[in-house]
Short mmCIF file of C-alpha atoms in Angstrom, two decimals:
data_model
loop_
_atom_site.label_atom_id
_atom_site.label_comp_id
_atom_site.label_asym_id
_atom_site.label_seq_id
_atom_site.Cartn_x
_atom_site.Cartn_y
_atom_site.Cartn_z
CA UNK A 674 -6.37 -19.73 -19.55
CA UNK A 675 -3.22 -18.74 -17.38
CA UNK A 676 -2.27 -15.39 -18.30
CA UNK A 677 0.21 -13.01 -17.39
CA UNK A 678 0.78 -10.21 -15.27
CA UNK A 679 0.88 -7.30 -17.85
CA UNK A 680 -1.99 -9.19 -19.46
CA UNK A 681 -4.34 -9.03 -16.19
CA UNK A 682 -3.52 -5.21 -15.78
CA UNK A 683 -4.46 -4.10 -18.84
CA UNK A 684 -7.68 -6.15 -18.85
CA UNK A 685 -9.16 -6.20 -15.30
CA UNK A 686 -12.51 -5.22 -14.80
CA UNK A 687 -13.13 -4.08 -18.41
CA UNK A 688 -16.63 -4.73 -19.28
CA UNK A 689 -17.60 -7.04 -22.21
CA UNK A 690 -16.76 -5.50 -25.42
CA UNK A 691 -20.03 -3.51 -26.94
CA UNK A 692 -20.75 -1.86 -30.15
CA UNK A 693 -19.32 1.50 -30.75
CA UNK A 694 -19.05 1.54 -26.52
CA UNK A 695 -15.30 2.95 -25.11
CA UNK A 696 -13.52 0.13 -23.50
CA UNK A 697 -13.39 1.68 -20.35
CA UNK A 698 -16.91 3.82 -19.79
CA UNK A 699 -15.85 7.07 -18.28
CA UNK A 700 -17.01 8.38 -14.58
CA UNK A 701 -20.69 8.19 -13.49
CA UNK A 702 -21.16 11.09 -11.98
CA UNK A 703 -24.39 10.20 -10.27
CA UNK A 704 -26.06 11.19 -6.10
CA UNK A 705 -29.01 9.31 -7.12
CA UNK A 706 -29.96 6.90 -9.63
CA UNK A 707 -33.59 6.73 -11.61
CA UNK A 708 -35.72 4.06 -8.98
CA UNK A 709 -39.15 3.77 -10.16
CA UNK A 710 -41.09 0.95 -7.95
CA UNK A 711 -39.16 -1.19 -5.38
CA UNK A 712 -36.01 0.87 -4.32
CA UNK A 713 -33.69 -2.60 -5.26
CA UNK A 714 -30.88 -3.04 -6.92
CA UNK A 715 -27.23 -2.32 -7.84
CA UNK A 716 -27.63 1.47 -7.59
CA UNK A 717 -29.50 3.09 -5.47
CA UNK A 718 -28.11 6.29 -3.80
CA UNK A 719 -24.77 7.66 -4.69
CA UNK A 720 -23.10 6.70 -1.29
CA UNK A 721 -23.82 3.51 -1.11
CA UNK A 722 -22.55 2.00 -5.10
CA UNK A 723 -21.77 3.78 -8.38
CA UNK A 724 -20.88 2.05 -11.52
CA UNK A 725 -17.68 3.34 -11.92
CA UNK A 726 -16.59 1.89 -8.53
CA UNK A 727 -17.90 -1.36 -9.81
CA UNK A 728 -15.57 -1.85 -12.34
CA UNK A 729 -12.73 -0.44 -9.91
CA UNK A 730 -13.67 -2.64 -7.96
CA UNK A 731 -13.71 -6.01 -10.09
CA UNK A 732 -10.52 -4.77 -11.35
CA UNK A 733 -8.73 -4.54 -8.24
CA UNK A 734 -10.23 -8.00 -7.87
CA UNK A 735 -8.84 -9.89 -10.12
CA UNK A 736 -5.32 -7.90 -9.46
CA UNK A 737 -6.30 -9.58 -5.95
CA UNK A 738 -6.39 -13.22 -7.21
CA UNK A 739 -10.08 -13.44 -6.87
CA UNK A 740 -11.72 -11.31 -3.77
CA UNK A 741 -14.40 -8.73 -2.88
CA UNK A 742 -13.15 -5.51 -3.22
CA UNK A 743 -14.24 -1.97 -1.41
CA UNK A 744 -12.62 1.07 -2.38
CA UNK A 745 -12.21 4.13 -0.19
CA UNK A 746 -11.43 7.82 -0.70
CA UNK A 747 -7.70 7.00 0.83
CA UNK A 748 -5.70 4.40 2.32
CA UNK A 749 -6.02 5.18 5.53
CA UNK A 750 -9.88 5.53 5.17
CA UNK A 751 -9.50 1.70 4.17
CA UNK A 752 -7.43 0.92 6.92
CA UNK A 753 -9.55 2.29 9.40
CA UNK A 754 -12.72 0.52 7.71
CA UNK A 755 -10.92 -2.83 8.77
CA UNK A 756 -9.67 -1.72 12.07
CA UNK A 757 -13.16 0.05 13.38
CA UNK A 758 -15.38 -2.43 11.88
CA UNK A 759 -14.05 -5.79 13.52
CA UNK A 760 -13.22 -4.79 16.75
CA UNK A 761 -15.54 -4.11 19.93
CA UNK A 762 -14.71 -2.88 23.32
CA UNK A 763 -13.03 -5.73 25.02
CA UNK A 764 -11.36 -6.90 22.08
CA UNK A 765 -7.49 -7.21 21.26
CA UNK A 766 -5.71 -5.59 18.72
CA UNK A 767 -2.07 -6.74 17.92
CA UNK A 768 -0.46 -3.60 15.39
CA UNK A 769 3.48 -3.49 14.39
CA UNK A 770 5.36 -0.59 16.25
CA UNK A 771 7.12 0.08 12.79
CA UNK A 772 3.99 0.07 10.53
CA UNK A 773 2.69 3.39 8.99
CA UNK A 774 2.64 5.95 11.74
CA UNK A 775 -1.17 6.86 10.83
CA UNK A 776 -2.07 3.26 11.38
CA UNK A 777 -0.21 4.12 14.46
CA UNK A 778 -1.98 6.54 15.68
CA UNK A 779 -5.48 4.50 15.59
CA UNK A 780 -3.93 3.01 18.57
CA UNK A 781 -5.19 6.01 21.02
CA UNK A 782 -8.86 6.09 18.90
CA UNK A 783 -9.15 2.43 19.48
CA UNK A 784 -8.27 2.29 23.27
CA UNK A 785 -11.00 5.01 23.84
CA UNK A 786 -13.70 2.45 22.43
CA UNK A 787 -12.16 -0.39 25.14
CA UNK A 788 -9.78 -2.13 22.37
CA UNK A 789 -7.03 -3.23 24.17
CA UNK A 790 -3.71 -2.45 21.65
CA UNK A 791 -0.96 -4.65 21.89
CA UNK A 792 2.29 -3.49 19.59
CA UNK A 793 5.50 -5.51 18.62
CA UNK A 794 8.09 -5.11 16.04
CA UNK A 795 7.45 -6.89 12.56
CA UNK A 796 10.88 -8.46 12.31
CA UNK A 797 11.38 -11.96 13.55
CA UNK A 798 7.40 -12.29 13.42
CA UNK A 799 7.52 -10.86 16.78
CA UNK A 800 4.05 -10.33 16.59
CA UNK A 801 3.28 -14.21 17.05
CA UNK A 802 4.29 -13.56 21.18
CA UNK A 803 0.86 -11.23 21.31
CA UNK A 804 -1.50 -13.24 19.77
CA UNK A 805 -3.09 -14.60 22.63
CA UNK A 806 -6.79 -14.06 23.06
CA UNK A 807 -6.80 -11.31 19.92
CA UNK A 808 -9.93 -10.34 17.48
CA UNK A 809 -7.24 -8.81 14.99
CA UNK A 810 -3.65 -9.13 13.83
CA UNK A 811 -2.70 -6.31 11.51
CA UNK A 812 0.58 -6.73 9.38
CA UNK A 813 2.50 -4.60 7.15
CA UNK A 814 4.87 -6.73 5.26
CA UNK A 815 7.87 -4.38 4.08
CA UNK A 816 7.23 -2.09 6.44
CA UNK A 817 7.19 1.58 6.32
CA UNK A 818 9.80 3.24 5.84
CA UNK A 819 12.06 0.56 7.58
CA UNK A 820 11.65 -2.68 5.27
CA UNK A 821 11.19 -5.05 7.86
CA UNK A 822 9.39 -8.44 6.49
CA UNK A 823 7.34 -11.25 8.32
CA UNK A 824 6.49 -14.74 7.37
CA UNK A 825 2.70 -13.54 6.67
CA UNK A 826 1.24 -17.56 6.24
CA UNK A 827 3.05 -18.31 9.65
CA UNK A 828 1.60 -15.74 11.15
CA UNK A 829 -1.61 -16.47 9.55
CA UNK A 830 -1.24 -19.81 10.51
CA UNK A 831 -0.84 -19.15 14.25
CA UNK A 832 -3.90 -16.16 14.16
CA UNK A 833 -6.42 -18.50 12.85
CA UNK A 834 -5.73 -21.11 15.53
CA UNK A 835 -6.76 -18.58 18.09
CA UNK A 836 -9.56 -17.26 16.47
CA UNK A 837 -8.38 -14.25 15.05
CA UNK A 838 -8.79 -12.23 12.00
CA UNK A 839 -5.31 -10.95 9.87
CA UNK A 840 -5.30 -7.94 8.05
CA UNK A 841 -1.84 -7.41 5.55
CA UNK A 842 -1.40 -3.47 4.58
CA UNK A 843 0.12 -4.52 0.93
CA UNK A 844 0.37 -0.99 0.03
CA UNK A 845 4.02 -1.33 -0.73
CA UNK A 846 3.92 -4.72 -2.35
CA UNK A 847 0.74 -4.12 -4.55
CA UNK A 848 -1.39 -7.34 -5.30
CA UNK A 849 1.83 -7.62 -8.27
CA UNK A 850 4.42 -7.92 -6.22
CA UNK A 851 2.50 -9.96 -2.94
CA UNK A 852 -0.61 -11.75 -2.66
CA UNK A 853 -1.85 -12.18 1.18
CA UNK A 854 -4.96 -13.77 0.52
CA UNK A 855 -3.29 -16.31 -1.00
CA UNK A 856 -1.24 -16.61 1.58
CA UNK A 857 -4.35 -16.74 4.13
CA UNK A 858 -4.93 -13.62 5.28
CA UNK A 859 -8.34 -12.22 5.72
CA UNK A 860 -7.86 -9.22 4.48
CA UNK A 861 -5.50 -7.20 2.13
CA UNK A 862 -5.33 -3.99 2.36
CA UNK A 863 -3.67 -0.64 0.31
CA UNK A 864 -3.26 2.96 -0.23
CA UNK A 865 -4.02 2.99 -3.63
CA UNK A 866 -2.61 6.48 -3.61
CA UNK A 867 0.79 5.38 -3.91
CA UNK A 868 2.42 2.27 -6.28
CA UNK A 869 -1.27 1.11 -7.49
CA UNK A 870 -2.17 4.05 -9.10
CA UNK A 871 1.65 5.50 -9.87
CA UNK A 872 1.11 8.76 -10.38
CA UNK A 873 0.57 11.12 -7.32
CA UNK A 874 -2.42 12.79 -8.51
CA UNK A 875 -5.52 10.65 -6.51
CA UNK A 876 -6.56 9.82 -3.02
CA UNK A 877 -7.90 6.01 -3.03
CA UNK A 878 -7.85 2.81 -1.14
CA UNK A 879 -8.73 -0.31 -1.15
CA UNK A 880 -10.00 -3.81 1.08
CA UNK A 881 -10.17 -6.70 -0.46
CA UNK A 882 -11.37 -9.91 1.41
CA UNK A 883 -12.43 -13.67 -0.19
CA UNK A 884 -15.03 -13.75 3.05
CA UNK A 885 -18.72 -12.51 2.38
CA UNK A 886 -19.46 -11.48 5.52
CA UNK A 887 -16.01 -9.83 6.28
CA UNK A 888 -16.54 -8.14 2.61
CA UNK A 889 -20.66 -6.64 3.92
CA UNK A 890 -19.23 -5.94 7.18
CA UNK A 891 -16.98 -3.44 5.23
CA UNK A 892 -19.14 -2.22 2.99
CA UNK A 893 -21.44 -1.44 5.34
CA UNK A 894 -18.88 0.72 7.93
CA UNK A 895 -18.16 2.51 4.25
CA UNK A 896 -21.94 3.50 4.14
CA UNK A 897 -22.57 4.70 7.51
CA UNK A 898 -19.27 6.64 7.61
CA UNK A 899 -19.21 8.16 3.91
CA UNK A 900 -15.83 7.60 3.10
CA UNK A 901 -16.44 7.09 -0.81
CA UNK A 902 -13.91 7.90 -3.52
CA UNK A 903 -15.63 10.15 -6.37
CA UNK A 904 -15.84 8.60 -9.37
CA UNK A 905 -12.87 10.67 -11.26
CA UNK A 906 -10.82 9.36 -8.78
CA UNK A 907 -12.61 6.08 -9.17
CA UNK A 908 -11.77 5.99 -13.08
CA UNK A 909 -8.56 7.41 -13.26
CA UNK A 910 -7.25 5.04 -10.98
CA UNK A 911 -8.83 2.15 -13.05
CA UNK A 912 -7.17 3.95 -16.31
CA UNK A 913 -3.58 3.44 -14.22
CA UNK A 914 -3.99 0.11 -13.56
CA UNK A 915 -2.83 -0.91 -17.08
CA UNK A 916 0.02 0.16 -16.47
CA UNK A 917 0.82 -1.28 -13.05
CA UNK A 918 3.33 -4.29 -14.70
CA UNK A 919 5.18 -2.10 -16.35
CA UNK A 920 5.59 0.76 -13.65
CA UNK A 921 6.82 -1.96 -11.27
CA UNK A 922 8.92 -3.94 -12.82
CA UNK A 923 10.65 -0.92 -14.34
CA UNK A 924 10.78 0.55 -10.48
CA UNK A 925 12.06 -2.85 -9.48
CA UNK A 926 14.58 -3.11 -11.39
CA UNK A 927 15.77 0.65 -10.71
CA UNK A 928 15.29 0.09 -7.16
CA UNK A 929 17.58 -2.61 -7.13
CA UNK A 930 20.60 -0.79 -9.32
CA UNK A 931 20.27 2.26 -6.71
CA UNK A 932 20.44 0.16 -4.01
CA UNK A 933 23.46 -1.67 -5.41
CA UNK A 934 25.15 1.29 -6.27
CA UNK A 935 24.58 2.91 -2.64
CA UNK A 936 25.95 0.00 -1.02
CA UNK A 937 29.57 0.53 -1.54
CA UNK A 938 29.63 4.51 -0.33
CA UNK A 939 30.94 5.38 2.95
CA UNK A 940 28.79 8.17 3.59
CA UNK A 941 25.44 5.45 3.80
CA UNK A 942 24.98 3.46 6.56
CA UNK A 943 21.42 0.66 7.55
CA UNK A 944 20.72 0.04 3.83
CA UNK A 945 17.41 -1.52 3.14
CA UNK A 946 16.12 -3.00 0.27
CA UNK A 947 14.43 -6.72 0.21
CA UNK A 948 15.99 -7.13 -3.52
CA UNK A 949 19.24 -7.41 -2.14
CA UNK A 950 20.31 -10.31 -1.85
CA UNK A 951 22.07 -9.86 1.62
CA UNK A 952 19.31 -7.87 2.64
CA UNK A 953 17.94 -9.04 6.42
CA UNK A 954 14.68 -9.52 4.85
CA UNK A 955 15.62 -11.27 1.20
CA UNK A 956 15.28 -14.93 2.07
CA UNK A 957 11.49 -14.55 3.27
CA UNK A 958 10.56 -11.82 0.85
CA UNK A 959 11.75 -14.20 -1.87
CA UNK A 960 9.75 -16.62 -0.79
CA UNK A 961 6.16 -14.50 -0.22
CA UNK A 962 7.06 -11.47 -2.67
CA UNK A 963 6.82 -11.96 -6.45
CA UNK A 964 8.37 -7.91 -6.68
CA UNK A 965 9.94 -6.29 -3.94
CA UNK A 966 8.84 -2.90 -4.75
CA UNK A 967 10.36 0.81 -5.21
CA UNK A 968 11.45 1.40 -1.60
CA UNK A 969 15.03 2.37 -0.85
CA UNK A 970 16.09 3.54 2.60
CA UNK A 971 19.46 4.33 3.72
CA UNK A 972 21.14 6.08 6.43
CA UNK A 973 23.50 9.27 5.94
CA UNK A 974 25.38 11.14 8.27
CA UNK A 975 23.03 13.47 9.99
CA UNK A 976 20.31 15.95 9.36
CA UNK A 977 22.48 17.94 7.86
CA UNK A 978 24.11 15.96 5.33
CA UNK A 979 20.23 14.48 4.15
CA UNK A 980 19.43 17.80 3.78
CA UNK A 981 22.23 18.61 1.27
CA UNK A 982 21.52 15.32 -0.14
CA UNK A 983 17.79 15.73 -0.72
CA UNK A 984 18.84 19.08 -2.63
CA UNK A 985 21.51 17.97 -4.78
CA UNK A 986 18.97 16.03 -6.50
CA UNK A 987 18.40 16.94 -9.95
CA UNK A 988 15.55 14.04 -11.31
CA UNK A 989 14.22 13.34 -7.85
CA UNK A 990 11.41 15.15 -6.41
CA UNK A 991 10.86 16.00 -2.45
CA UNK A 992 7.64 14.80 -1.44
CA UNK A 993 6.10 12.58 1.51
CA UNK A 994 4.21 9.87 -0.29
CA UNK A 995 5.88 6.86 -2.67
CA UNK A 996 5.01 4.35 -5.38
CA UNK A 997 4.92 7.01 -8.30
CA UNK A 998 6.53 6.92 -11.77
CA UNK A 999 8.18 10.18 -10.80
CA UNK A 1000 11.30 9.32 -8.11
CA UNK A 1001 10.73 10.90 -4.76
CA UNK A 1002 12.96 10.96 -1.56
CA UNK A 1003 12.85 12.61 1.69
CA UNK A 1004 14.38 12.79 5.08
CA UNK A 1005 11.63 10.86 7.16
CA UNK A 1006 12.60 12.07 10.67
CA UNK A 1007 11.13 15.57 9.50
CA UNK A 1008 7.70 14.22 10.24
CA UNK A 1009 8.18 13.00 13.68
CA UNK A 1010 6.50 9.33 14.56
CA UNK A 1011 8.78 7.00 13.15
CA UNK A 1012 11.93 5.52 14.89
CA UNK A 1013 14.83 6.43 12.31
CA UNK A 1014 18.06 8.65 12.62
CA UNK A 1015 18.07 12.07 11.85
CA UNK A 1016 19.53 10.89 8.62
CA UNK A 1017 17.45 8.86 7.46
CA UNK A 1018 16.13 8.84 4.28
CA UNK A 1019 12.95 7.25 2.08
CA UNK A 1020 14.07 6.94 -1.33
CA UNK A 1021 10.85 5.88 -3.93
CA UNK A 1022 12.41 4.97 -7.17
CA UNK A 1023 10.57 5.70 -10.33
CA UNK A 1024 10.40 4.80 -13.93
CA UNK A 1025 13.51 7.27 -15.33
CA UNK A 1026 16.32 5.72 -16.95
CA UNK A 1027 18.30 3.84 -14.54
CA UNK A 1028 21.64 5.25 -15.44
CA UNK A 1029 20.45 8.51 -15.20
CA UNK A 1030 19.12 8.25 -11.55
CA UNK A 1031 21.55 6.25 -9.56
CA UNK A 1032 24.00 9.32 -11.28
CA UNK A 1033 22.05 11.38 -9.87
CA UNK A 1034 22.29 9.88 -6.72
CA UNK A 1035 25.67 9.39 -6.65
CA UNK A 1036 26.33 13.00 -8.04
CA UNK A 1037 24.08 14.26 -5.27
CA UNK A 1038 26.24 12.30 -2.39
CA UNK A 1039 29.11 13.82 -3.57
CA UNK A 1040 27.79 17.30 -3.50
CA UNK A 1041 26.34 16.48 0.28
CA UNK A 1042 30.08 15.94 1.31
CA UNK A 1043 31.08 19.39 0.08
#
């Protein structure tokens, strides 16, 4: 039976309904497990499966479109489970210049183990001109913080024919608003700290792959390295998945109204949002997104001006990370890495009334100019 979106959130990976059972079992807080005679079985030791992962873990499957899922105890514990376990010295690794500048920073870890790193921009799929000879093209389609899309199934496409392996960071998107597997990539990735989950209190990430091997492979560099999620973290993340329809298409739709109502001000300059529809990035995002997520970034001024900005805001908190139901902004170039303007600024749109926060916006530009 075809069902919907808000249906599959609020359903995946419950168990089968049971007799005075909760729907959702709470955490299984558990370092070892009761193993009388052959040590075999689902549960063994606490590092290497819990119970409450499992039904994480079908959960995020299904979200997926059918896949093997691993969770993590962060995103960027996922990401480098993908990155470290498929590549050997002598390999090539293609990464964007513009992706997450964590995932950047593998690049100096990975050339110490013999990985040769290529980097190129994500826009225009200018990845496709490194491909040659590769184990591993890593995407991250928008990007972060600058919005950038690429054709993921022509890049796909063109990976495969050489023999590598493709990798999509959908942190951003969420398996709601963009599905790379379906679109053939090997693996999809997330920081489930951010739009999954929604609400900025949990580490957790997640790699989901349709490819058994690719999917032990995984599990097994999550054994060896220890980087498991606890099972509070586990469960409340499951608990916030029923909510995930709602969260983004109410974030959506917000994002879209702020970014409209930014567009005419003279003080904002290199606004991004793929929801626009004269956005660089709207005609292929329309065609591989189903949601284009709660991203906003713009361009004030100066340092200065963001500054004054960030403060005027009444409903919008100041804070580094994105995707929760609370709205967040910040001025990105205080972190260093990235390649933005001192005045740039990472707007993450939450689930308040719309009218309320793009005033708030605009009431905060106004006070920046003063």
């Amino acid at each position: 039976m075809e069902i919907g979106d808000g249906t599959l959130a609020v359903g995946a990976g419950r168990p089968p309904a049971e007799k005075f059972a909760p729907t959702l079992p709470g955490p299984a807080f558990a370092a070892h497990y009761h193993l009388p005679g052959d040590p075999s079985g689902p549960y063994t030791y606490g590092r290497d499966g819990n119970p409450t992962w499992t039904l994480l873990e079908n959960a995020v499957g299904e979200l997926e479109g059918g896949a093997e899922v691993s969770v993590f105890s962060s995103g960027m514990a996922a990401i480098s489970a993908v990155l470290l376990s498929q590549v050997r010295a002598g390999d090539a690794v293609v990464l964007p210049t513009d992706c997450y500048q964590t995932t950047r920073s593998l690049k100096e870890r990975l050339e110490s183990y013999g990985v040769e790193v290529r980097m190129g921009p994500t826009a225009d799929d200018a990845q496709l001109e490194l491909l040659d000879g590769a184990r591993l093209i890593w995407l991250e389609t928008p990007s972060n913080p600058n919005l950038d899309v690429c054709d993921i199934a022509r890049v796909v496409e063109a990976a495969h024919a050489g023999g590598a392996l493709v990798a999509v960071d959908n942190t951003l998107a969420t398996p709601l608003g963009q599905r790379p597997l379906d679109l053939g990539a090997d693996f999809s990735v997330a920081s489930d700290t951010k739009a999954m989950t929604g609400h900025g209190d949990l580490l957790l990430g997640h790699v989901a792959t349709r490819d058994p091997g690719l999917a032990a492979s995984v599990r097994w560099w999550r054994k060896t390295v220890g980087a498991i999620p606890g099972p509070m973290e586990a469960w409340l993340a499951h608990r916030s998945l029923a909510t995930l329809q709602l969260r983004l298409d109410r974030q959506s739709a917000n994002a879209l109204a702020l970014a409209e109502a930014l567009r005419g001000r003279p003080e904002v300059s290199g606004l991004r949002y793929p929801g626009l529809p004269d956005d660089p990035s709207h005609a292929l995002a329309s065609r591989q997104m189903r949601r284009f997520g709660c991203i906003v970034s713009f361009t004030l001024p100066d340092e200065a001006f963001a500054e004054r900005f960030l403060g005027a805001l009444a409903l919008v908190t100041q804070a580094t990370s994105f995707g929760g139901v609370h709205s967040s902004a910040e001025r990105r170039g205080r972190w260093g890495g990235d390649a933005v303007e001192p005045g740039f600024v990472r707007f993450s749109v939450g689930v308040e009334d719309t009218a309320d926060l793009v005033a708030d916006a605009l009431r905060a530009l106004d006070a920046a100019r003063t």
